[in-house]
Amino acid sequence: MANISKKVSWSGRGDDRGERTPLLNGAEDGKYNRHVLHFVFQSLDYDNSENQLFLEEERRMSHMGFRCLETRRWVICGLIGFLTGLIACLIDIAVEKLAGYKYSAVKQNIEKFTEFGGLSISLILWAVLNSAFVMVGAIAVAFFEPIAAGSGIPQIKCYLNGVKIPRVVRLKTLAIKVFGVICSVAGGLAVGKEGPMIHSGAVVAAGVSQGRSTSLKKDFKIFEYFRRDTEKRDFVSAGAAAGVSAAFGAPVGGVLFSLEEGASFWNQMLTWRIFFASMISTFTLNFFLSIYHGKPGELSSPGLINFGRFDGDYNLYEIPLFIIMGALGGVLGALFNVINYWLTIFRIRYIHRPCLQVMEAMLVAAVTATVSFAMIYFSNDCQPLGQDNTEEYSLQLFCADGEYNSMATAFFNTPERSVRSLFHNPPGSYNPLTLGVFTLAYFVLAVWTYGLTVSAGVFIPSLLIGAAWGRLFGILLSTITSSQSIWADPGKYALIGAAAQLGGIVRMTLSLTVILVEATGSVTYGFPIMLVLITAKIVGDYFIEGLYDVHIKLQSVPFLHWEAPPTSHWLTAREVMSSPVTCFNRVEKVGRIVDVLSNTSCHSYKYRKICGLILRSQLIVLLKHKVFVERASSRLSHRKLQLKDFRDAYPRFPPIQSIHVSQDERECMMDLTEFMNPTPYTVPQETSLPRVFKLFRALGLRHLVVVDNENGVVGLVTRKDLARYHLGKDGLEELHLAQT
């Protein structure tokens, strides 16, 4: 270990509430340690345990049985898309209604007091309404389900990477997520509802695919075959894609999002099923929205975001300008992430109690209303109202009759409508000062808002910031050149700026390109958007990681990237594995199994020849059903278990403390032969770390057994063993794990 540059101690934190998601970085008593690894995070098991029960079930199944299973998978994907679309429709209608009532009330109040004075009352009304909406949403998140905070994309990325995040796909999480995002957007925060839609789709998929609700204790006795991590992961991928599709009207983009940002490895059989779920999601949303708006059959809205269609074109000599905008987006995105990173650390240290989190959210809501009002009040950017005026809540304020305040178009509106106006309003709709001031103010508000204890996404705020400075970029080009006709359309620069800013913050490339192309309906801009996103990623990665990766690290999750650290070839499996390994005999004493699972100190057999691998959850099910042999008392007959017994206990296996084993039963024996996986993946102890890493990640393993030359077990490689090593500024760093 002499070549490792430095060692940093990682520690975990106990939890007195059982399966509870820890605070970011394990804030405890206001203290903060930047390098923490929580032992609450376990790996999902994407590798099927091919024990005797599994093989017998597979052999009994006919060809028609496998065809029926495949049909059920398609049915489940259709249900996922349908329910995700319904949830998106509910969110959209609720936000439209609540925001409409709020802006209408504030607008009437402003118009009433503009002429006679007393606009301070309008400001108070706006701030109070914002704070009230946000307070309700923040209370729901902070006190009832903290995992519902934020967009949920980092958590879903971790889940698809193979990390079990407690409570992330619960029904309660979905309910709080939907309710919270409605309150956040209606409360005027600098947030969007698109990120939470991805999380919502994933939760829907996790629930529908299991055919039951463990929260409601309701089992519909369907889809029992899919109650395992392998199948559930595939459906969660479909749910995340359906959420993207519902948000942006981008079915192909949803598939690529699951591939690029989510899945640790990809099954080609998934592609069409995920695309099907995405299409159903978009169709369901558009169908019900068309009925709601009184236009049944007119499926014109592509998704929650209707950017409108871009029919313009660009010239080849503008490509260098687009690349410059991409670099600028990378720098601004990195600045956004750095500030948000330190702000999150501040929250961990000082704002870790639920009541303080609610108060902070209300403060941000009030400040957002105050800043918006001040910007509108002091702005003298008045624009004439056209005959085809499309501004939903246009404010006249101190402008002349027949004019409206242009600053109000950006601030006094939902973020989606503001983005659309920046994209499509004609040249001259905004003056440069308005765009510059708005960009600065909204950038600060968005940085401050992301990370609050509310359900909210960062997609739309990023697009809005980028669209503002992108449109400003286009206006300045037309100002400094002699021929303004060349740069006649500032809307295309707003689109490029939006892509650059969002790419600089989240570092998505291929999927975001397709999402923006599908959302705008313009294939023409696909090439420049891709160039801009690649440039933004390259420039941004030079300074700091993407926002989602930053928050994954702050949550202390053992996330495995695509490749092992490039300087880790000299490390071997023997040096990274956990040892010693507790081994059982094929036929083991019940008392010893209970002691081991209860963490009671007992003799551990070492360096035994490997016969198979059995999971803790499987042992608990065996103890629960008292699968004992050679019993002193024969009051309980030996019962042959089936895979259904294990699936019924999935995923919330009972704790060992809930299993009662009498003193007589402790002396009985348990035969593990038919329940263990006799062919686990193994590696020699001299295998290099990159090779171990590739095998572990590509196969979605939870455990990788390390053996010696005689096939004796010498250690076990887990996710945390691999996550300990990463490339730091001074070379390869080892982050030690503390058993606390």
XYZ file of C-alpha atoms in Angstrom:
740
model
C 0.000 0.000 0.000
C 3.023 2.279 -0.107
C 2.044 3.787 -3.470
C -1.288 5.072 -2.238
C -0.996 8.804 -1.695
C -3.066 9.234 1.441
C -5.549 7.460 3.638
C -8.806 8.972 4.760
C -10.959 7.437 7.477
C -14.556 6.755 6.543
C -17.121 6.077 9.207
C -20.779 5.193 9.323
C -23.498 6.356 11.634
C -25.973 4.323 13.608
C -29.667 4.891 13.168
C -32.197 4.573 15.915
C -35.116 4.296 13.509
C -34.050 1.211 11.647
C -34.261 1.530 7.873
C -34.034 5.280 7.548
C -32.180 7.261 4.928
C -29.317 9.138 6.592
C -28.786 12.834 6.284
C -26.339 13.910 3.655
C -22.881 12.945 4.841
C -24.256 11.709 8.123
C -24.628 14.995 9.915
C -24.841 14.176 13.574
C -25.145 16.766 16.298
C -24.251 19.413 13.726
C -20.900 17.840 12.945
C -19.706 17.029 9.487
C -17.046 14.759 8.070
C -16.539 15.066 4.337
C -15.352 11.474 3.960
C -18.098 9.205 5.264
C -19.317 5.843 4.012
C -22.655 4.760 5.418
C -23.106 1.072 6.071
C -26.841 1.543 5.632
C -26.240 1.313 1.868
C -26.135 -2.290 0.664
C -25.778 -3.728 -2.818
C -28.681 -5.074 -4.806
C -28.235 -8.616 -6.094
C -28.580 -8.549 -9.885
C -27.133 -12.049 -10.235
C -29.694 -14.844 -9.937
C -28.927 -17.461 -7.296
C -28.923 -20.653 -9.341
C -29.623 -23.032 -6.494
C -31.547 -26.278 -6.763
C -34.914 -24.582 -6.235
C -34.268 -22.112 -9.048
C -33.064 -24.754 -11.481
C -36.004 -27.033 -10.726
C -38.468 -24.214 -11.382
C -36.790 -23.282 -14.654
C -36.765 -26.894 -15.831
C -40.453 -27.340 -15.083
C -41.390 -24.274 -17.109
C -42.427 -24.958 -20.693
C -41.728 -22.863 -23.760
C -45.254 -21.458 -23.524
C -44.554 -20.536 -19.912
C -41.564 -18.433 -20.936
C -43.689 -16.802 -23.654
C -46.292 -15.914 -21.050
C -43.613 -14.368 -18.843
C -42.420 -12.221 -21.728
C -46.003 -11.106 -22.397
C -46.367 -10.141 -18.755
C -43.235 -8.027 -18.990
C -44.809 -6.071 -21.856
C -48.056 -5.701 -19.899
C -46.154 -4.388 -16.873
C -44.269 -1.876 -19.024
C -47.580 -0.693 -20.471
C -49.017 -0.243 -16.968
C -45.883 1.634 -15.902
C -46.216 4.034 -18.827
C -49.949 4.530 -18.259
C -49.683 5.257 -14.532
C -46.639 7.514 -14.988
C -48.551 9.494 -17.601
C -51.510 9.848 -15.236
C -49.256 11.125 -12.452
C -47.657 13.624 -14.836
C -51.125 14.798 -15.869
C -52.117 15.237 -12.222
C -48.978 17.253 -11.466
C -49.412 19.455 -14.529
C -53.067 20.241 -13.863
C -52.510 20.859 -10.141
C -49.567 23.200 -10.772
C -51.456 25.046 -13.494
C -54.477 25.570 -11.244
C -52.598 26.565 -8.085
C -50.091 28.798 -9.892
C -52.949 30.321 -11.870
C -54.856 31.252 -8.709
C -51.715 32.681 -7.131
C -50.580 34.780 -10.086
C -54.123 35.988 -10.787
C -54.560 37.129 -7.181
C -51.175 38.877 -7.114
C -51.761 40.456 -10.537
C -55.130 41.877 -9.498
C -53.560 43.213 -6.310
C -50.687 44.839 -8.202
C -53.051 46.446 -10.724
C -55.195 47.711 -7.862
C -52.350 49.376 -5.971
C -50.210 50.562 -8.936
C -52.214 53.742 -9.427
C -53.035 54.545 -5.805
C -49.838 53.353 -4.160
C -49.326 50.644 -1.554
C -47.499 48.085 -3.706
C -45.811 46.832 -0.561
C -49.074 45.019 0.174
C -48.739 43.205 -3.169
C -45.194 42.203 -2.285
C -46.326 40.844 1.098
C -49.183 38.949 -0.550
C -46.815 37.393 -3.098
C -44.259 36.425 -0.433
C -46.913 34.998 1.892
C -48.512 32.881 -0.852
C -45.110 31.560 -1.943
C -44.099 30.757 1.623
C -47.413 29.073 2.407
C -47.199 26.697 -0.555
C -43.552 25.892 0.129
C -44.133 25.451 3.867
C -46.766 22.774 3.275
C -44.533 20.908 0.806
C -41.432 21.214 3.002
C -43.272 19.930 6.091
C -44.451 16.885 4.162
C -40.891 16.107 3.025
C -38.929 16.993 6.149
C -41.204 15.312 8.700
C -42.765 12.438 6.774
C -40.355 11.258 4.040
C -36.936 12.969 3.735
C -35.891 10.724 0.823
C -38.503 12.569 -1.293
C -36.385 15.735 -1.200
C -34.697 16.970 -4.358
C -35.205 15.592 -7.838
C -34.568 11.953 -6.913
C -32.332 11.435 -9.947
C -29.162 10.816 -7.875
C -31.000 8.154 -5.872
C -32.382 6.454 -8.988
C -28.917 6.531 -10.558
C -27.590 4.780 -7.459
C -30.403 2.208 -7.526
C -29.736 1.351 -11.150
C -26.023 1.263 -10.361
C -26.759 -1.519 -7.886
C -27.068 0.313 -4.559
C -30.056 -0.296 -2.322
C -31.153 3.145 -1.122
C -33.578 2.704 1.797
C -37.163 3.832 1.104
C -36.352 5.227 -2.343
C -39.071 3.258 -4.193
C -41.777 3.198 -1.518
C -45.402 4.193 -2.139
C -45.164 6.779 0.630
C -42.162 8.299 -1.122
C -44.205 8.607 -4.331
C -47.115 10.317 -2.575
C -44.873 12.845 -0.802
C -42.868 13.391 -4.001
C -45.935 14.260 -6.070
C -47.464 16.444 -3.371
C -44.157 18.143 -2.640
C -43.298 19.027 -6.223
C -46.760 20.545 -6.767
C -46.234 22.779 -3.728
C -42.665 23.696 -4.742
C -43.515 24.777 -8.286
C -46.737 26.511 -7.272
C -44.750 28.241 -4.525
C -42.629 30.015 -7.113
C -39.284 28.433 -6.255
C -36.592 28.265 -8.926
C -37.326 24.603 -9.549
C -38.890 22.288 -12.105
C -41.200 19.296 -11.947
C -39.368 17.206 -14.534
C -36.687 15.577 -12.336
C -39.234 14.365 -9.774
C -41.209 12.807 -12.633
C -38.248 10.490 -13.273
C -38.234 9.438 -9.630
C -42.023 9.023 -9.677
C -41.866 6.778 -12.730
C -39.242 4.617 -11.045
C -41.380 4.209 -7.916
C -44.418 3.301 -10.022
C -42.350 0.684 -11.850
C -41.002 -0.809 -8.626
C -44.524 -1.176 -7.239
C -46.407 -2.367 -10.322
C -43.802 -4.973 -11.225
C -44.145 -6.660 -7.831
C -47.931 -7.009 -7.985
C -48.372 -5.844 -4.405
C -47.846 -2.974 -1.990
C -45.857 -3.783 1.113
C -46.742 -0.340 2.534
C -50.473 -1.033 2.276
C -49.975 -4.732 3.076
C -51.935 -5.626 -0.053
C -50.879 -8.542 -2.243
C -52.687 -8.972 -5.574
C -51.045 -12.380 -6.133
C -49.796 -11.388 -9.583
C -46.332 -10.943 -11.088
C -44.812 -13.043 -8.294
C -42.088 -14.321 -10.633
C -40.625 -10.804 -10.848
C -40.025 -10.382 -7.114
C -36.242 -10.247 -7.227
C -33.630 -7.571 -7.770
C -32.797 -8.575 -11.347
C -36.329 -8.163 -12.691
C -37.134 -5.175 -10.517
C -34.076 -3.293 -11.787
C -35.216 -3.714 -15.403
C -38.668 -2.333 -14.652
C -37.255 0.591 -12.666
C -35.196 1.441 -15.773
C -38.449 1.497 -17.745
C -40.106 3.676 -15.106
C -37.280 6.225 -15.177
C -37.503 6.364 -18.981
C -41.289 6.790 -18.798
C -40.764 9.706 -16.419
C -38.381 11.400 -18.856
C -40.816 10.809 -21.695
C -43.735 12.286 -19.756
C -41.675 15.307 -18.737
C -40.159 16.184 -22.106
C -42.250 14.262 -24.634
C -39.089 12.369 -25.545
C -39.562 8.569 -25.705
C -36.203 7.942 -27.381
C -34.522 10.358 -24.987
C -36.019 8.432 -22.087
C -34.494 5.175 -23.297
C -31.110 6.835 -23.736
C -31.370 8.459 -20.301
C -31.794 5.062 -18.666
C -28.833 3.805 -20.656
C -26.476 6.756 -20.135
C -27.335 7.916 -16.629
C -28.822 4.867 -14.990
C -28.178 1.250 -15.852
C -24.889 -0.214 -14.722
C -25.161 -2.609 -17.630
C -27.664 -2.947 -20.445
C -29.778 -5.833 -21.608
C -30.651 -5.426 -25.282
C -34.009 -7.125 -24.658
C -34.945 -4.111 -22.545
C -34.711 -1.516 -25.300
C -38.071 -2.059 -26.990
C -39.934 -2.652 -23.733
C -38.586 0.587 -22.272
C -39.420 2.458 -25.471
C -42.950 1.018 -25.315
C -43.373 2.247 -21.720
C -42.107 5.689 -22.746
C -44.516 5.925 -25.671
C -47.477 4.876 -23.507
C -46.477 7.458 -20.891
C -46.393 10.326 -23.388
C -49.600 9.251 -25.090
C -51.451 8.930 -21.757
C -50.339 12.375 -20.612
C -51.276 14.054 -23.885
C -54.598 12.228 -24.140
C -55.845 13.272 -20.717
C -54.475 16.798 -21.026
C -56.308 17.201 -24.337
C -59.534 16.093 -22.645
C -58.887 18.465 -19.727
C -58.355 21.399 -22.095
C -61.511 20.533 -24.022
C -59.713 19.377 -27.153
C -60.070 15.591 -27.197
C -58.054 13.973 -29.932
C -55.653 16.917 -30.364
C -52.440 15.458 -28.986
C -50.367 18.576 -29.564
C -48.565 18.958 -26.248
C -45.388 16.849 -26.308
C -45.083 16.535 -22.535
C -45.041 18.565 -19.347
C -42.739 20.969 -21.186
C -44.048 22.429 -24.424
C -41.043 24.252 -25.840
C -42.756 24.839 -29.143
C -41.304 23.968 -32.482
C -38.060 25.429 -33.858
C -38.305 25.901 -37.609
C -35.257 28.115 -38.059
C -31.843 27.191 -39.363
C -28.216 27.960 -38.640
C -25.108 28.624 -40.700
C -21.867 26.655 -40.603
C -19.864 29.723 -39.573
C -21.948 29.858 -36.376
C -20.579 26.500 -35.198
C -17.500 28.088 -33.525
C -19.832 30.477 -31.716
C -21.909 27.549 -30.484
C -18.750 25.822 -29.209
C -17.792 29.006 -27.351
C -21.255 29.018 -25.793
C -20.730 25.383 -24.794
C -17.475 26.281 -23.050
C -19.198 29.171 -21.283
C -21.961 26.800 -20.203
C -19.343 24.403 -18.822
C -17.736 27.176 -16.761
C -21.070 28.481 -15.450
C -22.231 24.941 -14.742
C -19.051 24.193 -12.790
C -19.522 27.429 -10.836
C -23.111 26.381 -10.075
C -21.962 22.972 -8.821
C -19.115 24.345 -6.697
C -21.317 26.900 -4.960
C -24.070 24.338 -4.425
C -21.526 21.860 -3.040
C -20.334 24.249 -0.316
C -23.879 25.391 0.356
C -24.893 21.758 0.887
C -22.022 21.295 3.342
C -23.251 24.375 5.207
C -26.725 22.845 5.377
C -25.275 19.595 6.695
C -23.484 21.408 9.487
C -26.143 23.864 10.590
C -29.551 23.079 9.024
C -29.992 19.383 9.687
C -33.105 19.540 11.878
C -36.515 19.275 10.140
C -37.878 22.500 11.633
C -34.833 24.449 10.438
C -35.144 22.876 6.994
C -38.762 24.030 6.710
C -37.828 27.520 7.853
C -35.037 27.722 5.273
C -37.401 26.642 2.492
C -39.904 29.323 3.527
C -37.123 31.921 3.636
C -36.003 31.040 0.109
C -39.624 31.250 -1.107
C -40.061 34.697 0.444
C -36.724 35.938 -0.901
C -37.589 34.608 -4.365
C -40.837 36.588 -4.338
C -39.046 39.703 -3.032
C -36.287 39.550 -5.646
C -38.809 38.939 -8.417
C -40.961 41.856 -7.291
C -37.962 44.185 -6.979
C -36.705 43.255 -10.464
C -40.124 43.894 -11.983
C -40.634 47.112 -9.987
C -37.345 48.733 -11.014
C -37.403 47.516 -14.619
C -38.293 50.003 -17.325
C -38.265 47.437 -20.132
C -41.726 48.016 -21.598
C -42.810 46.150 -24.722
C -45.943 46.659 -26.827
C -48.736 44.127 -26.507
C -49.208 42.483 -29.878
C -52.484 41.196 -31.227
C -51.247 37.648 -30.782
C -49.953 38.237 -27.255
C -49.323 34.890 -25.625
C -48.160 36.088 -22.211
C -50.285 34.356 -19.591
C -49.908 36.842 -16.712
C -48.555 40.005 -18.381
C -48.111 42.959 -15.996
C -48.440 46.574 -17.104
C -47.201 48.118 -13.852
C -45.693 51.523 -14.751
C -45.684 50.939 -18.510
C -47.954 52.918 -20.820
C -51.307 51.598 -21.973
C -50.917 48.858 -24.540
C -47.538 47.820 -23.126
C -46.355 45.207 -20.647
C -43.351 44.814 -18.377
C -40.875 42.485 -20.069
C -39.150 41.537 -16.808
C -42.478 40.212 -15.552
C -42.548 37.780 -18.479
C -39.497 36.043 -17.036
C -40.200 36.326 -13.306
C -43.996 36.497 -13.000
C -44.642 33.105 -14.562
C -44.016 29.405 -14.153
C -40.459 28.498 -15.234
C -41.703 26.400 -18.189
C -43.626 29.336 -19.657
C -40.622 31.610 -19.124
C -38.363 29.225 -21.058
C -40.856 29.070 -23.912
C -41.084 32.873 -24.105
C -37.278 33.191 -24.234
C -37.184 30.628 -27.045
C -39.975 31.996 -29.201
C -40.716 35.637 -28.437
C -39.764 37.807 -31.433
C -36.553 39.894 -31.526
C -36.832 43.027 -29.415
C -38.986 41.414 -26.721
C -36.209 41.840 -24.136
C -33.494 44.436 -23.776
C -29.964 43.284 -22.841
C -30.077 44.760 -19.326
C -33.233 42.806 -18.495
C -31.662 39.527 -19.622
C -28.368 40.196 -17.834
C -29.974 41.077 -14.511
C -32.411 38.161 -14.765
C -29.586 35.689 -15.487
C -27.591 36.807 -12.455
C -30.571 36.872 -10.087
C -32.045 33.550 -11.203
C -28.624 31.868 -11.120
C -28.232 32.810 -7.445
C -31.789 31.744 -6.615
C -31.424 28.389 -8.401
C -28.110 27.605 -6.653
C -29.661 28.428 -3.302
C -32.841 26.459 -3.994
C -31.361 23.149 -5.155
C -30.741 21.097 -2.053
C -33.629 22.467 -0.005
C -35.810 19.942 1.766
C -38.466 20.133 -0.933
C -39.299 17.991 -3.951
C -37.819 19.814 -6.901
C -35.733 19.382 -10.031
C -32.934 21.361 -11.638
C -33.691 20.787 -15.331
C -35.975 23.770 -15.924
C -34.015 26.305 -13.817
C -30.880 25.320 -15.748
C -32.656 25.700 -19.077
C -34.089 29.050 -18.003
C -30.707 30.452 -16.932
C -29.076 29.255 -20.148
C -31.914 30.529 -22.342
C -31.580 33.993 -20.760
C -27.838 34.381 -21.275
C -28.057 32.621 -24.640
C -30.614 35.116 -25.888
C -28.426 37.907 -24.502
C -25.503 36.414 -26.438
C -27.547 36.554 -29.642
C -28.611 40.168 -29.040
C -25.011 41.235 -28.426
C -23.929 39.541 -31.668
C -26.465 41.527 -33.645
C -25.354 44.710 -31.861
C -21.618 44.416 -32.525
C -21.967 43.413 -36.192
C -22.964 45.658 -39.045
C -25.503 43.266 -40.548
C -28.197 42.453 -38.007
C -30.078 40.195 -40.412
C -27.444 37.461 -39.969
C -28.256 37.159 -36.267
C -31.966 37.919 -36.641
C -33.246 35.091 -34.458
C -32.082 35.322 -30.816
C -34.309 32.323 -30.031
C -31.819 29.859 -31.504
C -29.099 31.250 -29.252
C -31.491 30.885 -26.332
C -31.837 27.193 -27.243
C -28.068 26.714 -27.532
C -27.498 28.579 -24.263
C -30.107 26.454 -22.501
C -28.417 23.271 -23.718
C -24.984 24.579 -22.689
C -26.104 25.547 -19.188
C -27.974 22.302 -18.511
C -25.099 20.244 -19.924
C -22.613 22.171 -17.808
C -24.565 21.375 -14.652
C -25.665 17.741 -15.124
C -23.022 16.628 -17.725
C -25.412 14.591 -19.831
C -24.541 14.304 -23.526
C -26.247 11.808 -25.834
C -29.535 11.479 -23.942
C -29.847 15.239 -23.403
C -29.232 15.868 -27.097
C -32.102 13.592 -28.072
C -34.337 14.969 -25.298
C -33.891 18.548 -26.513
C -34.333 17.561 -30.156
C -37.556 15.691 -29.375
C -38.842 18.426 -27.048
C -38.302 21.162 -29.645
C -39.226 19.051 -32.670
C -36.153 20.269 -34.542
C -33.738 17.666 -35.887
C -31.844 20.504 -37.571
C -30.288 21.611 -34.298
C -29.223 18.098 -33.266
C -25.612 18.533 -34.416
C -24.913 21.909 -32.754
C -26.653 20.802 -29.557
C -24.438 17.725 -29.385
C -21.302 19.809 -29.958
C -22.369 22.221 -27.251
C -23.095 19.462 -24.733
C -19.801 17.681 -25.364
C -17.907 20.966 -24.984
C -19.788 21.833 -21.791
C -19.001 18.416 -20.320
C -15.294 18.559 -21.173
C -14.891 22.058 -19.765
C -17.042 21.425 -16.695
C -15.328 18.125 -15.819
C -12.014 19.976 -15.648
C -13.263 21.825 -12.549
C -15.766 19.537 -10.791
C -18.075 16.597 -11.402
C -21.675 16.902 -12.491
C -24.294 17.990 -9.972
C -25.813 14.525 -9.556
C -22.403 12.928 -8.986
C -21.548 15.629 -6.454
C -24.681 14.882 -4.437
C -24.124 11.134 -4.697
C -20.740 11.642 -3.043
C -22.266 13.921 -0.439
C -24.776 11.195 0.387
C -21.842 8.835 1.026
C -23.038 6.192 -1.409
C -20.558 3.535 -2.667
C -21.248 4.362 -6.313
C -19.235 2.459 -8.913
C -18.304 4.334 -12.060
C -17.792 2.771 -15.476
C -14.125 1.972 -14.947
C -11.750 1.342 -12.059
C -9.215 4.085 -11.230
C -6.627 4.119 -14.046
C -3.634 3.772 -11.708
C -4.949 0.753 -9.788
C -3.571 -2.139 -11.851
C -0.927 -2.958 -9.258
C -3.618 -3.660 -6.631
C -4.871 -7.252 -6.388
C -7.997 -8.934 -5.058
C -6.052 -10.073 -1.988
C -5.359 -6.450 -1.035
C -8.889 -5.105 -1.510
C -11.011 -8.013 -0.223
C -12.719 -8.260 3.150
C -11.520 -11.081 5.364
C -11.837 -13.355 7.225
C -14.996 -14.846 5.742
C -17.475 -16.648 7.965
C -18.145 -20.083 6.504
C -20.808 -22.682 7.184
C -20.839 -26.404 6.620
C -23.351 -27.846 4.185
C -25.286 -29.114 7.204
C -24.918 -26.536 9.957
C -26.136 -26.212 13.516
C -29.109 -23.827 13.848
C -27.670 -22.160 16.935
C -24.488 -21.180 15.126
C -26.425 -19.720 12.194
C -28.510 -17.611 14.579
C -25.399 -16.422 16.426
C -23.638 -15.418 13.218
C -26.672 -13.533 11.905
C -27.057 -11.834 15.293
C -23.398 -10.735 15.166
C -22.740 -12.812 18.284
C -19.093 -13.753 18.602
C -18.562 -17.384 17.683
C -15.954 -19.576 16.100
C -15.425 -18.873 12.406
C -14.149 -21.511 10.009
C -11.525 -20.107 7.692
C -9.977 -21.180 4.438
C -12.492 -23.925 3.733
C -13.006 -25.169 0.183
C -15.930 -23.346 -1.369
C -19.132 -25.351 -1.980
C -21.518 -22.487 -2.624
C -22.806 -19.086 -1.536
C -25.942 -18.366 0.502
C -27.391 -14.955 1.354
C -28.338 -13.629 4.753
C -31.909 -13.089 3.538
C -32.169 -16.729 2.490
C -30.994 -17.932 5.912
C -33.572 -15.729 7.620
C -36.366 -17.232 5.492
C -35.130 -20.727 6.340
C -35.115 -19.907 10.055
C -38.536 -18.313 9.825
C -40.005 -21.459 8.260
C -37.966 -23.687 10.607
C -36.425 -25.823 7.895
C -34.590 -28.061 10.367
C -33.429 -31.652 10.184
C -32.294 -34.172 12.814
C -34.573 -32.613 15.349
C -34.767 -33.832 18.913
C -38.490 -33.152 18.907
C -40.677 -34.021 15.932
C -43.598 -31.725 16.694
C -42.867 -29.680 13.566
C -42.566 -31.706 10.395
C -39.949 -30.819 7.836
C -41.486 -28.599 5.164
C -40.018 -28.332 1.706
C -39.691 -24.696 0.697
C -40.288 -23.264 -2.763
C -39.011 -20.107 -4.406
C -42.423 -18.575 -3.705
C -41.582 -18.518 -0.002
C -38.496 -16.426 -0.673
C -40.347 -14.141 -3.099
C -43.138 -13.533 -0.602
C -40.573 -12.237 1.887
C -38.906 -9.974 -0.725
C -37.853 -7.164 -0.408
C -38.440 -6.479 3.291
C -36.945 -9.544 4.868
C -37.600 -9.720 8.615
C -34.720 -8.895 10.977
C -33.026 -11.755 12.761
C -34.275 -10.338 16.076
C -37.854 -11.149 15.046
C -37.053 -14.841 14.502
C -37.697 -16.896 17.642
C -35.604 -20.044 17.997
C -36.016 -22.134 21.126
C -33.127 -23.732 22.972
C -34.105 -27.164 21.650
C -34.238 -25.840 18.089
C -30.748 -24.375 18.447
C -29.442 -27.931 18.740
C -31.077 -28.946 15.451
C -29.298 -28.998 12.111
C -30.072 -27.163 8.889
C -29.215 -28.566 5.444
C -28.188 -25.654 3.189
C -27.393 -27.712 0.093
C -30.495 -27.041 -1.994
C -30.692 -23.345 -1.060
C -27.126 -22.208 -1.693
C -25.805 -21.090 -5.072
C -23.282 -23.847 -5.907
C -21.660 -21.836 -8.720
C -20.843 -18.349 -7.397
C -18.408 -16.166 -9.288
C -14.876 -16.507 -7.953
C -11.522 -14.914 -8.737
C -7.972 -15.899 -7.772
C -6.432 -13.728 -5.113
C -3.837 -12.368 -7.565
C -6.474 -10.871 -9.900
C -5.893 -7.146 -10.526
C -8.323 -4.558 -9.176
C -9.476 -3.325 -12.641
C -10.321 -6.902 -13.612
C -12.207 -7.472 -10.364
C -13.977 -4.132 -10.832
C -15.051 -4.922 -14.378
C -16.378 -8.348 -13.430
C -18.213 -7.035 -10.370
C -19.866 -4.109 -12.129
C -20.652 -5.691 -15.475
C -22.405 -8.673 -13.883
C -24.180 -6.640 -11.227
C -22.746 -8.698 -8.387
C -23.261 -8.251 -4.686
C -20.424 -10.548 -3.601
C -17.354 -11.827 -5.396
C -15.545 -14.704 -3.710
C -11.732 -14.663 -3.625
C -10.068 -18.087 -3.566
C -6.527 -19.408 -3.271
C -4.757 -21.972 -5.448
C -6.623 -24.823 -3.740
C -10.050 -23.199 -4.226
C -10.193 -22.286 -0.561
C -12.094 -19.155 0.453
C -9.719 -16.413 1.592
C -11.914 -13.323 1.235
C -14.943 -11.613 -0.232
C -15.087 -8.515 -2.429
C -18.106 -6.256 -1.888
C -19.148 -2.937 -3.354
C -17.629 -0.984 -0.467
C -14.291 -2.724 -0.961
C -14.177 -1.435 -4.528
C -15.542 2.025 -3.695
C -12.703 2.590 -1.244
C -10.298 3.363 -4.072
C -10.540 6.444 -6.232
C -8.240 8.778 -8.091
C -7.597 11.964 -6.132
C -5.491 15.012 -6.828
C -2.388 13.321 -5.419
C -2.908 9.937 -7.051
C -4.742 6.831 -5.935
C -6.423 7.262 -2.562
C -7.617 4.574 -0.186
C -10.569 5.448 1.997
C -10.602 3.118 5.008
C -13.878 1.763 6.318
C -14.675 2.088 10.007
C -17.041 -0.421 11.599
C -19.097 2.235 13.426
